[in-house]
């Protein structure tokens, strides 16, 4: 165990201890007499006697480790052990994690301080590990208080856990604590008077990986905004990294990738996240993905045990995993044996062979599974019996065959209603046969050589079924995979696809679901259905099944039903090609559930709007190319070539590039091995063409090489008729190119790249997901900045910083609010400018941080009116372009531009009265008041605003799809929009003018020329009122008018700055009262502009340059604190 470092004197210690190992900084010693033959002589006997007579609390451990520095006589005890194995484990940890690091320090004092800090951190880490198991709330509360005190984050920020580690600042490690919370990665260190504080939000991280180098044996590398951070010397680095990976991916999905997150109720509330919950979730996800179970399944129990394998006559060691509805087993001895037992199939659970702690599970297929050496086997039997009784309701007893037959009977109900969309009546009838059995029935009497081979394949599978079981609970072993690699027989393909993909479980749990969907979805008209109709006849057009209405109608029904089931995906190109192949070998309902399994489990996020899943797997593919084919990597200057050429391989599982008779063999392997099969085959294709690719001069030549190769791939054993086979049609034309058999290619890919493990692929997917999403975000930013830069005068660097602050404010509102309206409006399918928008509350925060007028007493009102002015669509949200343009006017606009902005802020639709505030609040508005006022519509222009907002915000067509034509028209209208003429501005009435004058007073407060500016306001106000009075008398000389000049006239002697400001407020109040008596007074913008131009102090004030860089730097430091205060 690690010990709190204590000083040790070695003068007499060498008589009691024997040195076993040593290096420059550490010494491992053994207690004299311990483990020696004969007791180690007289000295050993004396020491042994001394240890024996001491009580248990005073006994000394037989091994210890001391820390020393060169040229020092002082040693520090840092670890002890009761056995050689225990102390060796500590010694090895020091050598691997600490030794190389110590060489970077310049002085012995720094080395000793670092080692002591590290050991104390390890002791605290071990203590924390024990309290986590025991749920010690006091210890965690202590860590939470340190976290809150150090970082000052809002109280809603939930700390998940914390670890002792070292942070590398340059070449020097700093020992401290790493805090992991729902939205931030934080590090704090205070050593030798130096404080280090680091806060990184998860959404800023583009790279998160475990690395190692000469100095850092094992560390965690975090890249955020182009900066690299390294953390090392964790007690449990794998556990820490897994948790960091989960939190980063959770934040990215919640903030960037809303469409895949919305259905995820487990992580929907950030306040509910716990370390134990995240670990449990990670295990459940791994469990359901490995066994291809529905996503809803959560892992409840894991038992190490042995499973009796009857056909091999031996017990295989592995783990039994139990969820709500399944009992699964996976071997861990290299036999690749796995079993899935749905509880709906279980008929009995019994104790078997109590001496060996056995459990026997019987199923409907007359198979009994015997597990032995099960811990707490009696309790497990009782639990499983209860589970089986709970799931033996009629809904769960239905097996696959029953589900299929019910699907074939139910369409009778649908023939009653009139046909929608002008489709034929048979388009409503769900097909109960695979299209291959209709269009290519096997002739049992006339068997050619290929059909004989096909029958031999079937016989091999039938033997396997007899040995290992048939159906969902069959034993899956290495022999199963070998048969899959050879190609599944045509007659069994649909059934085995359903089995290996896990779609059989979805179908059994949802009887009648598909036919119900077909009835609901047919006749709907959305953007998805339009796209489906357009692509129907492009799906395997050369196959006779899709040259007839039977195949086309079945394809339409499956795709439309899926778009109805999952509107967030709807329909994506490539789904038609995949579904058409599924329909060839599976019944219609089976094809639907296979499509569900592919889109929602096996290829997650492949078919959403941004095909993020496919981009992630392409990044994984590139990583594997670097590892396995370095020659190709060195030759290709741009790795994006592999991404562009392989996108269709991943999206269509090679169906779009290989002849159909060869592609189905790839689909066989995909349903058995998942994405690993596609990655392996991709590497094999590149390696097969390596020599030719290395001679290619450009990408086009390389694409030609690969296309010719795919055309040459054949399936010599395919029983399909020559008219259907795509490869046979090209055999004569491309006879000069050597033929490659698909079975040989797949077998070679399995043998050469068998070291690619499922766990490694999943880890690479997690790692590359962050990179892919951040790359997409960078593209969005570049496009937004390119558009906005044309309309503003900010430098590119300042504009980029403003965008980051704007986006950060958008996210800050989402960190602690599950139902944030901003998050609900975030949609990656929208045009770049509208993907991130902020509401009035967020706009106020940014105005306070960035506006040159933020010192103004009524700054909240100014922010409110500015927001209302910008919110042209009346949806209470504004985009970055609107935000940047108004800031540009404040900083870079001319005197006229700034004055025009202030004028427009004090007239409708921007201006609204905010007199409902209590006097105690001053000019500050609460969040509720701000939101309330921002949503108020101005009566005089309300109707026109509403109609304008309908025009300016294009409607979404169908389920979550955007009408692109409407956006194009809106864009064209904006381009043609004329520059606003000052003569078009409406006139300002008396109350608005008074508020305008108040705003000017507030703006000038604190300015060096404040007194001159106050005097100028008074002069301009009197002048404007006199001009208006003269103008009215000229218009109606007969009507007597009470002049407000007497009331408004400002004395020549202007109050000085030191004078009490209450008098000016009283003056303003009297002016307002006087003017309210006469509602016809108003002022045009030209009048105000002309009057103010005569006052040099005014012109100097508004033309004074302001440096936005200072504001930006300040905002970056204060943004999070501002949110905390709010």
Short mmCIF file of C-alpha atoms in Angstrom, two decimals, residues 172 239 349 397 573 1081 1101:
data_model
loop_
_atom_site.label_atom_id
_atom_site.label_comp_id
_atom_site.label_asym_id
_atom_site.label_seq_id
_atom_site.Cartn_x
_atom_site.Cartn_y
_atom_site.Cartn_z
CA UNK A 172 7.06 20.01 -16.22
CA UNK A 239 -11.52 3.80 -16.10
CA UNK A 349 -35.09 -22.93 -15.16
CA UNK A 397 -44.77 -15.91 -26.38
CA UNK A 573 -30.29 7.88 -50.61
CA UNK A 1081 -46.05 66.39 -31.69
CA UNK A 1101 -18.54 61.26 -29.14
#
